[in-house]
XYZ file of C-alpha atoms in Angstrom:
322
model
C 2.403 -20.810 -23.874
C 5.916 -22.034 -23.254
C 7.237 -21.983 -19.643
C 11.032 -22.166 -19.093
C 12.457 -22.389 -15.584
C 16.188 -21.645 -15.170
C 18.308 -21.346 -12.056
C 19.993 -17.963 -11.929
C 23.741 -18.045 -11.244
C 25.880 -15.574 -9.264
C 25.510 -14.253 -5.768
C 22.005 -14.278 -4.321
C 20.461 -11.358 -2.486
C 20.940 -13.278 0.849
C 24.606 -13.686 0.179
C 25.386 -10.187 -1.109
C 27.341 -7.782 1.037
C 24.526 -5.103 0.723
C 20.820 -5.513 0.561
C 18.086 -2.868 0.498
C 14.364 -3.500 1.054
C 11.385 -1.181 1.483
C 7.719 -1.516 2.407
C 5.054 1.192 2.374
C 2.381 0.464 4.951
C -1.406 0.626 4.948
C -1.744 4.405 5.307
C 1.033 5.465 2.925
C -0.347 7.633 0.077
C 0.992 5.260 -2.597
C -0.528 2.270 -0.831
C -3.855 4.151 -0.513
C -3.831 4.626 -4.303
C -3.151 0.943 -4.936
C -5.906 -0.001 -2.506
C -8.366 2.466 -4.087
C -7.762 0.923 -7.510
C -7.915 -2.705 -6.312
C -11.039 -2.248 -4.163
C -12.885 -0.580 -7.048
C -11.930 -3.386 -9.404
C -13.313 -5.879 -6.825
C -16.468 -3.812 -6.487
C -17.069 -3.606 -10.218
C -16.418 -7.304 -10.614
C -18.929 -8.114 -7.905
C -21.483 -5.788 -9.405
C -21.086 -7.243 -12.917
C -21.352 -10.821 -11.544
C -24.526 -10.097 -9.590
C -26.198 -8.084 -12.367
C -25.007 -9.725 -15.564
C -23.734 -13.135 -14.500
C -20.016 -12.470 -15.369
C -17.154 -10.102 -14.877
C -17.111 -7.515 -17.662
C -14.175 -5.546 -19.094
C -12.615 -2.950 -16.755
C -9.205 -1.707 -15.734
C -9.069 0.787 -12.911
C -5.291 0.998 -12.560
C -4.696 4.666 -12.562
C -5.212 6.648 -9.393
C -3.682 9.862 -8.119
C -3.825 11.159 -4.574
C -3.457 14.907 -4.047
C -2.574 15.568 -0.484
C -4.636 17.904 1.573
C -3.663 20.494 4.142
C -3.840 20.296 7.888
C -3.038 22.327 10.922
C -1.681 20.054 13.617
C -0.567 20.639 17.179
C 0.086 18.574 20.309
C -3.202 17.248 21.462
C -5.224 17.949 18.367
C -5.509 19.754 15.019
C -7.788 19.570 11.992
C -7.734 18.908 8.242
C -8.472 22.202 6.548
C -8.218 21.123 2.907
C -9.421 17.611 2.038
C -7.393 14.937 0.328
C -8.379 14.474 -3.308
C -8.517 10.991 -4.803
C -8.701 10.935 -8.568
C -9.478 7.448 -9.920
C -9.076 6.931 -13.657
C -9.765 3.860 -15.766
C -11.979 1.960 -18.168
C -15.154 -0.017 -17.473
C -18.340 -1.120 -19.080
C -20.768 1.678 -18.482
C -23.952 0.214 -19.944
C -25.380 -3.232 -20.843
C -28.326 -2.953 -23.089
C -30.571 -0.287 -21.627
C -29.133 -0.675 -18.145
C -26.578 1.895 -16.965
C -23.913 0.874 -14.492
C -23.600 3.375 -11.661
C -19.866 3.626 -11.819
C -19.459 6.855 -9.880
C -21.793 5.796 -7.107
C -20.000 2.493 -6.710
C -16.661 4.328 -6.608
C -17.723 6.711 -3.919
C -19.410 4.082 -1.684
C -16.543 1.659 -2.104
C -13.817 4.186 -1.352
C -15.519 5.631 1.696
C -16.116 2.084 3.061
C -12.580 0.791 2.945
C -11.095 4.107 4.059
C -13.304 3.902 7.179
C -12.165 0.306 7.740
C -8.377 0.929 7.305
C -7.791 4.384 8.717
C -9.126 4.880 12.248
C -9.014 8.623 12.425
C -9.637 9.655 8.829
C -13.204 10.786 8.091
C -13.577 10.108 4.371
C -16.909 11.818 3.996
C -15.272 15.023 5.364
C -11.563 14.582 4.696
C -11.535 12.997 1.226
C -13.016 14.120 -2.118
C -13.376 11.190 -4.559
C -13.296 12.084 -8.215
C -13.750 9.452 -10.974
C -12.686 9.676 -14.630
C -13.935 6.314 -15.818
C -14.845 5.677 -19.425
C -15.855 2.683 -21.575
C -12.915 0.735 -22.939
C -12.053 0.298 -26.542
C -13.851 -2.297 -28.648
C -10.771 -4.448 -29.100
C -10.124 -4.765 -25.414
C -13.738 -5.359 -24.556
C -13.674 -8.177 -27.141
C -11.068 -10.102 -25.025
C -13.904 -10.984 -22.677
C -16.201 -12.255 -25.461
C -14.111 -15.348 -26.407
C -14.940 -18.746 -24.901
C -11.439 -18.606 -23.493
C -10.444 -15.105 -22.200
C -7.786 -13.434 -24.345
C -4.848 -11.404 -23.023
C -5.750 -7.765 -22.429
C -2.077 -6.621 -22.714
C 1.502 -7.638 -23.420
C 3.186 -7.833 -20.027
C 5.603 -9.739 -17.820
C 5.299 -11.220 -14.410
C 8.089 -11.599 -11.794
C 8.183 -13.679 -8.700
C 10.757 -15.003 -6.319
C 10.914 -17.093 -3.169
C 11.806 -17.489 -0.323
C 12.188 -14.028 1.210
C 15.577 -13.152 2.565
C 15.851 -12.427 6.248
C 15.970 -8.671 5.567
C 12.927 -8.868 3.361
C 11.005 -10.842 5.891
C 12.045 -8.503 8.722
C 10.823 -5.406 6.839
C 7.575 -7.016 5.807
C 6.647 -8.454 9.249
C 7.745 -5.348 11.213
C 5.292 -3.182 9.264
C 2.545 -5.793 9.651
C 3.295 -5.852 13.340
C 3.158 -2.080 13.774
C -0.145 -1.959 11.893
C -1.675 -4.812 13.915
C -4.597 -4.592 16.206
C -2.401 -5.574 19.123
C 0.053 -2.731 18.640
C -2.703 -0.176 17.944
C -4.276 -1.175 21.292
C -1.025 -0.633 23.194
C 0.159 2.374 21.130
C -2.943 4.073 19.729
C -0.882 7.074 18.718
C 0.746 5.058 15.886
C -0.924 6.014 12.587
C -1.430 3.659 9.708
C 1.111 5.485 7.512
C 4.191 3.521 8.226
C 7.158 3.164 5.922
C 10.200 1.001 6.581
C 13.550 0.958 4.826
C 15.740 -1.896 5.573
C 19.406 -1.772 4.788
C 21.692 -4.761 5.456
C 25.530 -4.411 5.266
C 27.027 -7.816 5.890
C 25.373 -9.004 9.100
C 24.149 -5.574 10.352
C 20.600 -4.490 9.476
C 19.365 -0.952 9.928
C 15.627 -0.263 9.898
C 14.615 3.310 9.279
C 10.943 3.604 10.219
C 8.696 6.543 9.451
C 5.562 6.589 11.582
C 2.807 9.211 11.272
C 1.980 9.824 14.982
C -1.593 10.913 15.776
C -1.603 14.274 17.508
C -4.600 13.755 19.832
C -2.619 11.146 21.752
C 0.587 13.219 22.122
C 0.289 16.022 24.709
C 3.697 17.676 24.376
C 7.067 17.527 22.693
C 8.533 15.554 25.627
C 5.637 13.071 25.451
C 6.393 12.654 21.737
C 10.081 11.825 22.255
C 9.412 9.655 25.273
C 6.882 7.642 23.138
C 9.562 7.201 20.455
C 11.989 5.906 23.091
C 9.450 3.406 24.418
C 8.544 2.326 20.932
C 12.194 1.676 19.983
C 12.454 -0.797 22.865
C 9.101 -2.389 21.937
C 10.120 -2.865 18.295
C 13.583 -4.112 19.209
C 12.001 -6.843 21.333
C 9.851 -7.879 18.384
C 12.674 -7.955 15.768
C 14.877 -10.096 18.048
C 12.307 -12.821 17.546
C 12.936 -12.685 13.776
C 16.675 -12.515 13.441
C 19.947 -13.076 15.288
C 21.716 -10.342 13.299
C 22.429 -7.005 14.876
C 19.518 -4.639 14.130
C 19.694 -0.866 14.562
C 16.456 1.102 14.656
C 15.594 4.700 13.966
C 12.110 6.217 14.083
C 11.331 9.471 12.275
C 14.957 10.269 11.600
C 14.178 13.837 10.567
C 12.960 14.782 14.042
C 14.797 17.526 15.925
C 14.089 18.244 19.512
C 15.819 21.635 19.624
C 14.061 22.885 16.459
C 10.644 21.417 17.488
C 10.584 19.236 14.382
C 8.273 16.176 14.822
C 6.112 14.037 12.677
C 2.580 14.633 13.815
C -0.704 14.141 11.903
C -4.358 14.462 12.704
C -5.452 11.338 10.740
C -2.526 9.022 10.851
C -1.505 9.507 7.192
C 0.843 11.986 5.569
C -1.763 12.265 2.795
C -3.455 14.920 4.907
C -0.653 17.368 4.311
C 2.855 16.043 3.689
C 2.709 13.736 0.687
C 0.872 12.779 -2.455
C 0.431 9.243 -4.007
C 0.067 7.327 -7.179
C -0.676 3.688 -8.224
C 2.440 1.691 -8.967
C 4.902 3.765 -6.958
C 4.665 1.510 -3.937
C 4.924 -2.187 -3.081
C 5.204 -4.820 -5.785
C 2.778 -7.725 -5.858
C 4.483 -9.451 -2.965
C 4.169 -6.361 -0.716
C 7.783 -5.256 -0.951
C 10.123 -2.985 -2.955
C 13.226 -5.059 -3.604
C 15.851 -3.402 -5.907
C 18.267 -6.306 -5.336
C 15.758 -8.841 -6.815
C 14.228 -9.288 -10.307
C 11.379 -6.821 -10.493
C 8.799 -5.443 -12.880
C 7.407 -1.926 -12.826
C 3.971 -3.253 -13.760
C 1.360 -2.315 -11.161
C -1.125 -5.106 -10.388
C -3.642 -2.917 -8.530
C -7.001 -2.285 -10.291
C -6.273 -4.442 -13.318
C -9.148 -6.863 -14.071
C -8.638 -10.409 -12.774
C -9.814 -12.108 -15.940
C -7.726 -10.928 -18.866
C -5.090 -8.517 -17.717
C -1.726 -10.265 -17.849
C -0.119 -7.362 -15.791
C -1.985 -8.693 -12.827
C -2.313 -12.444 -13.561
C 1.339 -13.086 -14.596
C 2.788 -11.345 -11.486
C 0.464 -13.201 -9.073
C 1.104 -16.539 -10.840
C 4.825 -15.983 -10.883
C 4.800 -15.446 -7.112
C 2.738 -18.624 -6.579
C 5.071 -20.685 -8.820
C 8.213 -19.412 -7.056
C 6.750 -20.365 -3.647
C 6.098 -24.063 -4.618
């Protein structure tokens, strides 16, 4: 393999007049799909290692989330149609006479991490997990049989470093809002948080979508008062990260007169408002950065031994950070 490193000329993202950055948080439907795929790849890898002494061929990098339906009101509500999570991929189903319990591993793994990451979602009740996992083709399985693993695919990897101030601000603000500390002080903040950062010259605007949890919001006035308090809370946090002027907006579609608010039962829009898919969310570094070199290759769920779509992107990020 030949590696060529070249300095790119022109105006950097940090120096450009306009910069746009996005991050989809823990509970966003696209992030949930990425997590479902990645957690299952980890679970299969661990099972193969324990049972057969090595990781076997698999790629679980296709996942679709079909949003459910909910009836929500101030102080409560319920999910009336469960979220459907359809996980698709390829994996070794049998070794000799021993069958690998792919569906059982998928259900147990998905329910476990959903319980860990979404405080008010009840996966056994609110989520239906469906798997469509088949054995991979002989040529791709053979990439594992060589003494040196062979590439599973033709792919590219992209990485860059360091983050610009806007990129860092978007990333760390979402991490902050989904932290244990903030959830303790503001338990009504759901895990579905999406942040769009737009910088024009030295002015940064953060548009933040937060799925508020209805059981903690007693009325419309309480909702809007909570938003006001949160804006001050977040503003104090972002001042620690930048000296630039930062304007904040939370749930910009809200309308007091028309009773339009962003309330959920579970803390994710997947219960009613949105669907999800692997690869539509954050890139390998946790951000969506259209002003940077990017690849549309999704890393989630690809096997960690031979799939260049995962390995090259992670390696590119590590190289750029050195």
